[in-house]
Coordinates of C-alpha atoms in Angstrom, one line a residue:
M1 CA -16.2 -6.6 -32.0
K2 CA -15.4 -4.7 -28.9
L3 CA -13.3 -1.5 -29.2
K4 CA -9.8 -1.6 -28.0
Q5 CA -8.3 1.4 -26.2
T6 CA -4.7 2.5 -26.2
L7 CA -3.2 2.4 -22.7
L8 CA -1.8 5.9 -22.1
I9 CA 1.0 6.5 -19.6
T10 CA 0.3 10.2 -18.9
L11 CA 0.7 10.9 -15.2
L12 CA -1.8 13.2 -13.5
L13 CA -1.9 14.8 -10.1
V14 CA -2.0 12.1 -7.4
F15 CA -4.3 12.4 -4.4
V16 CA -3.6 10.4 -1.3
S17 CA -6.6 8.8 0.5
S18 CA -7.3 10.3 3.9
G19 CA -8.7 7.1 5.4
A20 CA -6.7 4.4 7.0
Q21 CA -6.7 1.0 5.3
T22 CA -5.1 -2.4 6.0
A23 CA -5.0 -5.2 3.5
K24 CA -4.3 -8.8 4.5
L25 CA -4.8 -12.3 3.1
F26 CA -8.3 -13.8 4.0
A27 CA -8.1 -17.1 2.1
G28 CA -6.4 -18.8 -0.8
K29 CA -2.8 -20.0 -1.5
Q30 CA -1.0 -18.1 -4.2
N31 CA -0.8 -20.3 -7.2
E32 CA 0.0 -19.1 -10.7
T33 CA 1.0 -22.2 -12.5
D34 CA -0.8 -25.3 -11.4
P35 CA -4.6 -25.0 -11.8
T36 CA -5.3 -28.5 -10.6
L37 CA -4.4 -28.1 -6.9
N38 CA -7.2 -28.7 -4.5
R39 CA -9.9 -28.8 -7.2
N40 CA -11.4 -32.2 -6.4
D41 CA -11.9 -31.6 -2.7
A42 CA -15.5 -31.1 -1.7
T43 CA -14.3 -29.6 1.7
C44 CA -11.2 -27.8 2.4
D45 CA -9.7 -26.0 5.5
K46 CA -9.4 -22.3 5.1
A47 CA -5.6 -22.4 5.5
D48 CA -5.3 -25.0 2.6
V49 CA -7.7 -23.7 0.0
Y50 CA -6.7 -23.0 -3.6
F51 CA -9.0 -21.0 -5.9
Y52 CA -9.1 -20.7 -9.7
Y53 CA -10.3 -17.3 -10.7
P54 CA -12.4 -16.4 -7.7
F55 CA -14.7 -13.5 -8.6
G56 CA -18.0 -12.8 -6.9
I57 CA -18.7 -12.6 -3.1
T58 CA -21.9 -12.2 -1.1
W59 CA -23.5 -13.2 2.2
D60 CA -26.8 -14.9 2.7
K61 CA -29.5 -14.2 5.3
S62 CA -27.5 -16.2 7.9
G63 CA -24.3 -14.4 7.3
N64 CA -22.6 -17.2 5.4
M65 CA -20.1 -16.1 2.7
W66 CA -20.5 -17.4 -0.9
I67 CA -17.9 -17.2 -3.6
T68 CA -18.1 -17.8 -7.3
E69 CA -15.1 -19.5 -9.0
R70 CA -14.4 -20.5 -12.6
N71 CA -16.5 -23.6 -12.5
K72 CA -18.1 -23.8 -9.0
I73 CA -19.9 -22.0 -6.2
R74 CA -18.1 -22.2 -2.8
L75 CA -19.4 -21.7 0.7
F76 CA -17.3 -20.4 3.6
Y77 CA -18.8 -22.0 6.7
N78 CA -17.3 -22.8 10.1
D79 CA -13.9 -21.8 8.9
K80 CA -14.0 -24.3 6.0
F81 CA -14.7 -24.0 2.3
Y82 CA -17.3 -26.2 0.7
N83 CA -17.9 -26.8 -3.0
R84 CA -21.7 -26.5 -2.9
A85 CA -22.4 -26.5 -6.7
G86 CA -20.4 -26.9 -9.9
K87 CA -18.4 -29.7 -11.4
L88 CA -15.3 -30.7 -9.4
G89 CA -11.9 -30.7 -11.0
D90 CA -9.7 -28.3 -12.9
G91 CA -11.6 -25.1 -13.5
S92 CA -10.1 -24.7 -17.0
M93 CA -11.4 -28.0 -18.1
S94 CA -14.7 -28.7 -16.2
Q95 CA -16.9 -25.7 -17.1
S96 CA -20.2 -26.6 -18.7
Y97 CA -23.9 -25.8 -18.4
K98 CA -26.2 -28.1 -16.6
N99 CA -28.9 -27.8 -14.0
G100 CA -28.9 -30.2 -11.1
T101 CA -28.1 -30.7 -7.5
G102 CA -24.7 -29.9 -5.9
N103 CA -21.8 -31.0 -8.0
Q104 CA -24.1 -32.3 -10.7
A105 CA -24.9 -28.7 -11.6
Y106 CA -22.3 -27.1 -13.9
F107 CA -21.2 -23.5 -14.5
Y108 CA -19.0 -21.6 -16.9
S109 CA -17.3 -18.6 -15.3
P110 CA -19.9 -17.5 -12.8
S111 CA -19.3 -13.9 -11.8
G112 CA -21.8 -11.8 -9.9
I113 CA -23.7 -13.4 -7.0
A114 CA -26.5 -12.1 -4.8
S115 CA -28.9 -13.5 -2.1
N116 CA -32.5 -12.7 -1.4
S117 CA -34.3 -12.5 2.0
S118 CA -35.1 -16.2 1.8
G119 CA -31.4 -17.2 1.4
D120 CA -31.8 -18.2 -2.3
L121 CA -28.7 -17.4 -4.3
F122 CA -28.7 -15.9 -7.8
I123 CA -25.6 -16.2 -10.0
A124 CA -24.6 -14.4 -13.2
D125 CA -23.3 -17.4 -15.2
D126 CA -21.1 -15.2 -17.5
E127 CA -20.0 -17.6 -20.3
N128 CA -23.3 -19.5 -20.2
H129 CA -25.2 -16.2 -20.7
A130 CA -27.7 -17.0 -18.0
I131 CA -28.9 -16.1 -14.5
R132 CA -28.9 -19.3 -12.3
K133 CA -30.7 -19.8 -9.1
M134 CA -29.5 -22.0 -6.2
V135 CA -31.9 -22.8 -3.3
A136 CA -31.0 -21.6 0.2
F137 CA -28.4 -23.4 2.3
T138 CA -29.6 -25.3 5.4
S139 CA -26.8 -27.7 6.2
T140 CA -23.7 -29.2 4.8
G141 CA -25.5 -32.5 4.3
Q142 CA -28.1 -30.8 2.0
G143 CA -28.1 -31.0 -1.7
Q144 CA -28.7 -27.5 -3.1
T145 CA -30.6 -27.5 -6.4
V146 CA -29.5 -25.2 -9.3
T147 CA -32.0 -24.1 -12.0
T148 CA -32.0 -21.4 -14.7
F149 CA -33.8 -18.4 -13.4
A150 CA -33.5 -16.3 -16.6
G151 CA -31.7 -16.7 -19.9
Q152 CA -31.7 -19.5 -22.5
L153 CA -31.2 -23.1 -21.5
P154 CA -28.1 -25.0 -22.6
D155 CA -27.7 -25.8 -26.3
G156 CA -26.7 -29.1 -27.8
N157 CA -23.0 -28.4 -26.9
F158 CA -23.9 -28.1 -23.3
F159 CA -23.1 -24.4 -23.2
G160 CA -25.3 -21.3 -23.1
T161 CA -26.3 -19.3 -26.1
P162 CA -25.8 -15.5 -26.1
G163 CA -28.6 -13.2 -27.1
S164 CA -30.3 -9.9 -26.3
T165 CA -34.0 -10.7 -26.0
N166 CA -36.2 -9.3 -23.2
G167 CA -38.8 -11.6 -21.8
T168 CA -39.6 -13.8 -18.8
G169 CA -37.3 -16.6 -17.5
T170 CA -35.8 -18.8 -20.2
N171 CA -37.5 -16.7 -22.9
A172 CA -35.0 -13.9 -22.3
S173 CA -31.4 -14.0 -23.3
F174 CA -28.1 -12.4 -22.2
F175 CA -24.6 -11.9 -23.5
N176 CA -22.0 -12.1 -20.7
P177 CA -23.9 -11.0 -17.7
R178 CA -21.2 -10.0 -15.2
G179 CA -21.8 -7.8 -12.2
M180 CA -25.0 -8.2 -10.3
V181 CA -26.7 -6.5 -7.4
M182 CA -30.1 -7.1 -5.7
D183 CA -32.3 -4.4 -4.2
A184 CA -34.5 -4.7 -1.1
S185 CA -37.5 -5.7 -3.3
G186 CA -35.6 -8.7 -4.8
N187 CA -35.0 -7.0 -8.2
L188 CA -31.7 -7.9 -9.9
Y189 CA -29.7 -5.3 -11.8
I190 CA -27.1 -6.8 -14.1
A191 CA -24.1 -5.2 -15.8
E192 CA -24.2 -7.0 -19.2
F193 CA -20.7 -6.8 -20.6
N194 CA -21.2 -7.7 -24.3
N195 CA -24.7 -6.3 -24.7
F196 CA -23.4 -3.0 -23.5
C197 CA -26.4 -2.4 -21.2
I198 CA -27.9 -2.7 -17.8
R199 CA -30.7 -5.2 -17.5
K200 CA -33.3 -5.6 -14.8
V201 CA -34.7 -8.9 -13.7
T202 CA -37.7 -8.8 -11.3
S203 CA -38.3 -11.4 -8.6
G204 CA -40.7 -13.1 -11.0
G205 CA -38.0 -13.4 -13.7
L206 CA -39.2 -10.6 -16.0
V207 CA -36.1 -9.3 -17.9
S208 CA -36.0 -5.7 -19.3
T209 CA -33.3 -3.3 -20.5
L210 CA -33.0 -0.5 -18.0
A211 CA -30.2 1.5 -19.7
G212 CA -28.0 1.3 -22.7
N213 CA -28.5 0.8 -26.4
I214 CA -28.5 -2.9 -26.4
T215 CA -25.8 -4.5 -28.7
V216 CA -24.4 -0.9 -29.4
Q217 CA -21.1 0.1 -27.9
G218 CA -20.4 3.7 -27.1
T219 CA -19.8 6.4 -24.4
K220 CA -23.0 8.5 -24.5
D221 CA -24.8 9.7 -21.4
G222 CA -28.6 9.7 -21.8
T223 CA -31.8 8.0 -20.7
G224 CA -32.6 4.4 -21.3
S225 CA -31.6 3.4 -24.9
G226 CA -30.3 6.9 -25.4
A227 CA -27.2 6.0 -23.3
E228 CA -24.3 3.9 -24.4
F229 CA -21.7 1.8 -22.6
G230 CA -18.3 0.4 -23.6
G231 CA -18.5 -2.7 -21.4
P232 CA -20.4 -2.7 -18.1
Y233 CA -18.6 -4.8 -15.6
G234 CA -19.3 -4.1 -11.9
I235 CA -22.5 -2.8 -10.4
A236 CA -23.6 -1.7 -6.9
E237 CA -26.4 0.2 -5.3
L238 CA -25.4 3.8 -4.5
D239 CA -28.6 4.6 -2.6
N240 CA -32.4 3.9 -3.0
N241 CA -32.5 5.8 -6.3
Y242 CA -29.2 5.1 -8.1
L243 CA -26.9 2.4 -9.3
I244 CA -23.1 2.7 -9.8
V245 CA -21.6 0.9 -12.8
S246 CA -18.0 0.4 -13.8
D247 CA -17.7 0.8 -17.6
F248 CA -14.6 -1.3 -18.1
D249 CA -13.6 -0.6 -21.8
N250 CA -14.3 3.1 -21.4
G251 CA -12.5 3.5 -18.1
L252 CA -15.5 5.3 -16.6
I253 CA -17.7 5.1 -13.5
R254 CA -21.3 5.7 -14.5
K255 CA -24.4 6.5 -12.5
V256 CA -27.8 5.0 -13.5
H257 CA -31.2 6.0 -12.1
K258 CA -33.0 2.8 -11.0
T259 CA -36.4 4.0 -12.3
T260 CA -35.8 6.2 -15.3
G261 CA -32.6 4.6 -16.6
A262 CA -30.9 8.0 -16.9
V263 CA -27.1 7.5 -17.2
T264 CA -24.5 10.1 -16.3
T265 CA -20.7 9.8 -16.1
L266 CA -19.6 10.3 -12.6
C267 CA -15.8 10.4 -13.2
G268 CA -13.1 9.1 -15.6
K269 CA -12.6 9.9 -19.2
A270 CA -13.3 7.5 -22.1
G271 CA -10.2 6.3 -23.9
E272 CA -7.7 7.4 -21.3
N273 CA -7.4 4.0 -19.5
L274 CA -4.8 4.8 -16.8
I275 CA -4.7 5.3 -13.1
A276 CA -4.7 8.9 -11.9
D277 CA -6.1 10.4 -8.7
G278 CA -7.7 13.8 -8.5
D279 CA -11.0 15.6 -8.7
F280 CA -13.8 14.3 -10.9
S281 CA -12.5 16.1 -14.0
S282 CA -8.9 14.8 -13.7
A283 CA -9.3 11.3 -12.2
R284 CA -8.8 8.4 -14.5
F285 CA -9.4 4.6 -14.3
R286 CA -7.4 1.9 -16.0
E287 CA -9.5 -1.3 -15.7
P288 CA -12.5 -0.7 -13.4
R289 CA -14.1 -4.0 -12.4
G290 CA -15.9 -4.7 -9.1
L291 CA -17.7 -2.0 -7.2
A292 CA -18.9 -1.7 -3.6
V293 CA -20.4 1.2 -1.6
A294 CA -19.6 1.7 2.1
D295 CA -20.6 4.8 4.2
G296 CA -21.6 6.6 1.0
K297 CA -18.2 6.2 -0.7
I298 CA -17.6 4.0 -3.8
Y299 CA -14.7 1.5 -3.8
V300 CA -13.5 0.4 -7.2
C301 CA -11.3 -2.6 -8.1
D302 CA -8.9 -1.0 -10.7
A303 CA -6.1 -3.2 -12.0
S304 CA -3.6 -3.6 -9.1
T305 CA -5.3 -0.9 -6.9
L306 CA -8.4 -0.3 -4.9
R307 CA -9.7 3.2 -5.6
V308 CA -12.2 5.2 -3.5
I309 CA -14.6 7.8 -4.8
D310 CA -15.7 10.5 -2.4
I311 CA -18.9 11.9 -3.9
N312 CA -19.3 14.7 -1.4
N313 CA -15.8 16.0 -2.1
Q314 CA -15.8 14.9 -5.7
T315 CA -12.4 13.3 -5.5
V316 CA -10.9 10.0 -6.5
S317 CA -7.9 8.5 -4.6
T318 CA -6.0 5.3 -4.3
F319 CA -7.2 3.5 -1.2
A320 CA -4.9 0.5 -1.2
G321 CA -2.3 -0.9 -3.6
D322 CA 0.2 0.7 -5.9
K323 CA -0.4 1.5 -9.6
N324 CA 3.3 1.1 -10.4
S325 CA 3.8 -2.4 -8.9
S326 CA 1.9 -5.6 -8.2
G327 CA 2.2 -8.5 -5.8
N328 CA 0.5 -10.5 -3.2
V329 CA 1.7 -8.6 -0.1
D330 CA -0.2 -7.6 3.0
G331 CA 0.2 -4.0 4.2
V332 CA -1.3 -0.6 4.8
G333 CA -2.3 1.7 1.9
A334 CA 0.3 1.8 -0.9
N335 CA 2.4 -0.8 0.9
A336 CA -0.2 -3.4 0.1
K337 CA 0.2 -5.1 -3.2
F338 CA -2.4 -6.8 -5.4
G339 CA -2.3 -8.6 -8.8
I340 CA -5.5 -8.0 -10.7
L341 CA -8.5 -7.2 -8.6
G342 CA -11.8 -8.5 -9.8
G343 CA -14.8 -8.6 -7.5
I344 CA -15.5 -6.8 -4.2
A345 CA -18.1 -7.0 -1.5
Y346 CA -18.7 -4.9 1.6
D347 CA -19.6 -6.8 4.9
G348 CA -21.6 -3.9 6.3
K349 CA -19.0 -3.1 9.0
I350 CA -15.4 -2.2 8.2
G351 CA -14.4 -5.0 5.8
L352 CA -14.0 -4.9 2.0
Y353 CA -13.4 -8.4 0.6
V354 CA -11.7 -8.4 -2.8
T355 CA -10.8 -11.2 -5.2
D356 CA -7.5 -11.3 -6.9
L357 CA -7.8 -12.8 -10.4
Y358 CA -4.0 -13.1 -10.9
Y359 CA -2.9 -14.6 -7.6
N360 CA -6.2 -16.6 -7.0
V361 CA -6.7 -15.4 -3.5
I362 CA -9.2 -13.4 -1.5
R363 CA -8.0 -10.3 0.4
L364 CA -9.6 -8.4 3.2
V365 CA -9.1 -4.6 3.2
T366 CA -10.4 -2.9 6.4
I367 CA -11.7 0.6 6.4
D368 CA -10.0 1.3 9.7
D369 CA -11.5 4.8 10.3
L370 CA -15.1 3.7 10.3
A371 CA -15.1 1.7 13.6
P372 CA -14.6 3.6 16.9
V373 CA -11.1 4.7 17.7
V374 CA -11.6 4.8 21.4
D375 CA -10.0 7.3 23.8
F376 CA -11.0 9.4 26.8
T377 CA -9.6 12.0 29.1
A378 CA -10.0 12.8 32.8
S379 CA -10.1 16.3 34.4
K380 CA -7.4 15.1 36.7
T381 CA -5.7 11.7 37.3
A382 CA -5.0 12.2 41.1
A383 CA -7.5 13.3 43.7
I384 CA -8.5 13.0 47.4
I385 CA -11.4 11.0 48.6
D386 CA -14.8 12.4 47.5
E387 CA -13.2 14.8 45.1
K388 CA -15.0 14.9 41.7
I389 CA -13.3 13.8 38.5
T390 CA -14.9 14.4 35.1
F391 CA -14.4 11.7 32.4
T392 CA -14.9 12.7 28.7
N393 CA -15.2 10.4 25.6
T394 CA -12.8 11.7 23.0
S395 CA -13.1 8.8 20.6
G396 CA -12.6 9.1 16.8
G397 CA -14.3 7.3 14.0
K398 CA -17.9 7.6 13.1
P399 CA -20.4 8.9 15.8
S400 CA -21.0 6.5 18.6
T401 CA -24.4 4.8 19.2
S402 CA -23.6 3.7 22.7
M403 CA -20.9 3.7 25.3
V404 CA -20.2 2.0 28.6
W405 CA -17.7 3.2 31.3
T406 CA -16.3 0.5 33.6
I407 CA -14.3 1.7 36.6
T408 CA -12.6 -0.8 39.0
P409 CA -12.5 -1.3 41.9
A410 CA -16.2 -0.4 42.5
S411 CA -15.7 1.9 45.5
H412 CA -16.9 5.0 43.6
S413 CA -20.2 6.7 42.8
V414 CA -21.6 8.7 39.9
A415 CA -21.9 12.4 40.9
S416 CA -23.6 13.5 37.6
G417 CA -24.3 12.0 34.2
S418 CA -24.2 8.2 33.9
L419 CA -21.8 5.3 33.0
T420 CA -23.4 5.2 29.6
S421 CA -22.9 8.9 28.7
S422 CA -20.2 11.5 28.3
P423 CA -19.1 13.5 30.2
V424 CA -19.7 11.7 33.5
D425 CA -18.5 12.9 37.0
I426 CA -17.2 10.3 39.4
K427 CA -16.4 10.5 43.1
F428 CA -14.1 7.9 44.8
Q429 CA -14.7 6.7 48.4
V430 CA -11.5 4.6 49.0
A431 CA -7.8 5.5 48.6
G432 CA -6.0 3.6 46.0
F433 CA -5.5 3.2 42.2
Y434 CA -8.5 2.8 39.8
N435 CA -8.6 1.3 36.3
V436 CA -10.8 2.9 33.7
N437 CA -12.2 1.2 30.6
L438 CA -14.5 2.8 27.9
E439 CA -16.3 0.6 25.3
V440 CA -17.8 2.5 22.4
T441 CA -20.1 1.1 19.7
N442 CA -21.2 2.7 16.4
S443 CA -22.9 1.3 13.3
F444 CA -19.6 -0.1 12.1
G445 CA -18.4 -2.0 15.1
T446 CA -17.3 -1.9 18.8
N447 CA -14.0 -1.1 20.3
Q448 CA -12.6 -0.2 23.7
K449 CA -9.8 1.5 25.5
Y450 CA -8.4 0.4 28.9
K451 CA -6.1 2.5 31.1
G452 CA -4.8 0.7 34.1
S453 CA -4.1 2.5 37.4
F454 CA -5.3 5.6 35.6
I455 CA -6.7 7.4 38.7
S456 CA -4.9 7.7 42.1
V457 CA -7.0 8.6 45.1
S458 CA -5.5 9.5 48.5
T459 CA -6.7 10.6 52.0
T460 CA -3.8 13.1 52.5
G461 CA -4.2 15.4 49.5
I462 CA -1.1 14.1 47.8
S463 CA -2.7 14.9 44.4
V464 CA -2.9 18.7 45.0
I465 CA 0.6 19.2 46.5
P466 CA 2.6 21.6 44.3
E467 CA 6.1 20.8 43.3
N468 CA 8.7 22.6 45.4
V469 CA 11.4 24.6 43.7
N470 CA 14.0 24.3 46.5
I471 CA 14.1 20.5 46.9
G472 CA 14.4 18.3 43.9
V473 CA 13.9 14.5 43.6
Y474 CA 15.3 12.5 40.6
P475 CA 14.6 10.2 38.9
N476 CA 10.9 10.5 39.5
P477 CA 9.2 8.1 38.8
S478 CA 11.8 5.6 40.0
S479 CA 12.0 1.9 40.2
G480 CA 13.3 2.2 43.8
Q481 CA 16.2 4.6 44.2
F482 CA 15.5 8.3 44.5
N483 CA 18.0 11.1 44.8
M484 CA 16.9 14.1 46.9
Q485 CA 18.9 17.3 46.4
S486 CA 18.8 20.8 47.9
L487 CA 18.7 22.7 44.7
Y488 CA 20.5 25.9 45.7
G489 CA 22.6 24.6 48.6
N490 CA 21.1 27.2 51.0
Y491 CA 18.5 24.9 52.6
P492 CA 20.3 21.8 54.1
I493 CA 18.1 18.8 54.6
E494 CA 17.5 18.0 58.2
S495 CA 15.0 15.1 57.9
Y496 CA 12.3 13.6 55.8
E497 CA 9.2 11.4 56.1
I498 CA 7.3 9.4 53.5
Y499 CA 3.5 8.6 53.7
D500 CA 1.4 6.3 51.5
L501 CA -2.0 7.2 50.0
N502 CA -3.8 6.2 53.2
G503 CA -1.8 8.8 55.2
K504 CA 0.4 6.1 56.9
K505 CA 4.0 7.0 57.6
V506 CA 6.1 4.3 55.9
L507 CA 9.7 5.7 56.1
S508 CA 11.6 8.4 57.9
K509 CA 15.2 9.5 58.5
I510 CA 17.2 12.2 60.3
C511 CA 19.7 13.7 57.9
N512 CA 21.9 16.1 59.9
K513 CA 21.7 19.0 57.5
T514 CA 23.0 17.3 54.4
S515 CA 22.6 18.7 50.9
K516 CA 21.9 15.4 49.2
E517 CA 20.2 12.2 50.3
T518 CA 19.5 8.8 48.6
I519 CA 16.1 7.3 49.4
S520 CA 15.7 3.5 48.9
M521 CA 12.2 2.2 48.2
D522 CA 13.0 -1.1 46.4
S523 CA 10.8 -3.1 48.8
F524 CA 7.8 -0.8 48.6
N525 CA 4.8 -1.3 46.4
D526 CA 4.4 0.7 43.3
G527 CA 2.3 3.8 43.8
I528 CA 2.3 7.5 44.7
Y529 CA 3.8 8.7 48.0
L530 CA 4.0 11.9 49.9
L531 CA 7.5 13.1 50.7
K532 CA 7.7 15.7 53.6
V533 CA 11.2 17.3 53.9
K534 CA 12.4 19.5 56.7
T535 CA 15.1 21.9 55.9
S536 CA 16.8 24.6 57.9
E537 CA 14.2 27.0 56.5
T538 CA 10.9 25.3 56.5
Y539 CA 8.9 22.1 55.5
H540 CA 8.6 21.1 51.9
S541 CA 6.2 18.5 50.4
L542 CA 6.6 16.6 47.1
R543 CA 4.9 13.7 45.3
I544 CA 7.1 10.8 44.4
I545 CA 6.1 7.8 42.3
K546 CA 7.5 4.3 42.8
K547 CA 7.1 2.4 39.5
S548 CA 9.0 -0.8 38.7

């Protein structure tokens, strides 16, 4: 009988996640009461799909998404969901255990799912206590065959039989295999919930116990059978040497060496099943289920929150969701609401896909600070012809792997550097306005920043004219009407002339020693102009900007 922990309500120090995160609905219609909706449709539009306890998510070699559900295996392909295996109908009534092709193969609460380099799918069939194999997908018209890869075959009641035997293929037995991950060699590592252990299944179907005292529940760290788990649930690869396991009943996150089976507790405290952020000694977990690793950080589905573990800083924080409230609400950080998060999968870029067991939907949570946050600067934004301007990439996010500058129109040349590096020096040969775009790529994605009319180039040196303290123009910029004022009243305005960027005079007026003039440029094109003003003392030059 599994131990029951008392839910404590002690509140500890709360840490706020430093990363940006946005949660939004990916697929599924919220449905809490009617489990029969959309259960008999072999194909369903993404916008219309209903799920019944969706849990596991993975991608095959072609990038197709696969999802486990209470009684079936779904494929997301060309913006539609397809029931590729499992008995159709209400998930609460149609679960069973049967090998076969397509909808003639039956499951009972499949959970973890993984795909090998050939595209074959491996499914932890939780309540059938077996690991099932489904052949690779080739087309929607194909019938995908499902067999038992490891674990006992169905008994006379058409359900699986629990057990704890190591062996090969159907000679081995499991007791609620739940979370599952596959390494690069095709080995499966399985969090086995009710055998309280981590099992390893080779690509040839050989089953062994990697860590945990099989059938014995506990909290001990140790090596191999010297370690004890309360209820392993989720599992993920941390790196080439270690696995990460969520110990659900103990409220712990454990680390397991893939070769030696050495188990250590990373964070959490057994028996204190609550949500508390903090360092590794003070952080607590309430119901840790699915796990994923992205950019070296561990993401944990924990009740109505998504937690993040920063191993380098040894901290745990709430990445998205609110421990004090639940819901099915899109939003950023704590403004996003979840019901009960189950499985999670990382898409290798910036997306974490999580399944909500309560609202029967799939949500996408983006790790917004991984992809490039593109920005750039220029040493000046106005110059004369053949004057050098230096452009510098100031993008945030993870380090870039490539960048491309695009400057239009093309009447410019590279003085030093290149259009694929930073900094880069540019000279412009023709007066006018230039647009600048920078596209940056890193290992998590591509982004770009566009600045229109960012650089102005003139023949008359408008860009280097200092502002004059004796003559003022306001508003500047203006949509068309400028007011020119002798600031101190001692320098009456006798006349003025206006020139465009090509040095052409476009407007002039004799003013007869006035102290204030109104300049009307409603009919002029937007841009930068040179204003030359003659006063009783001297000539003054100012830049004015016409901007509608």
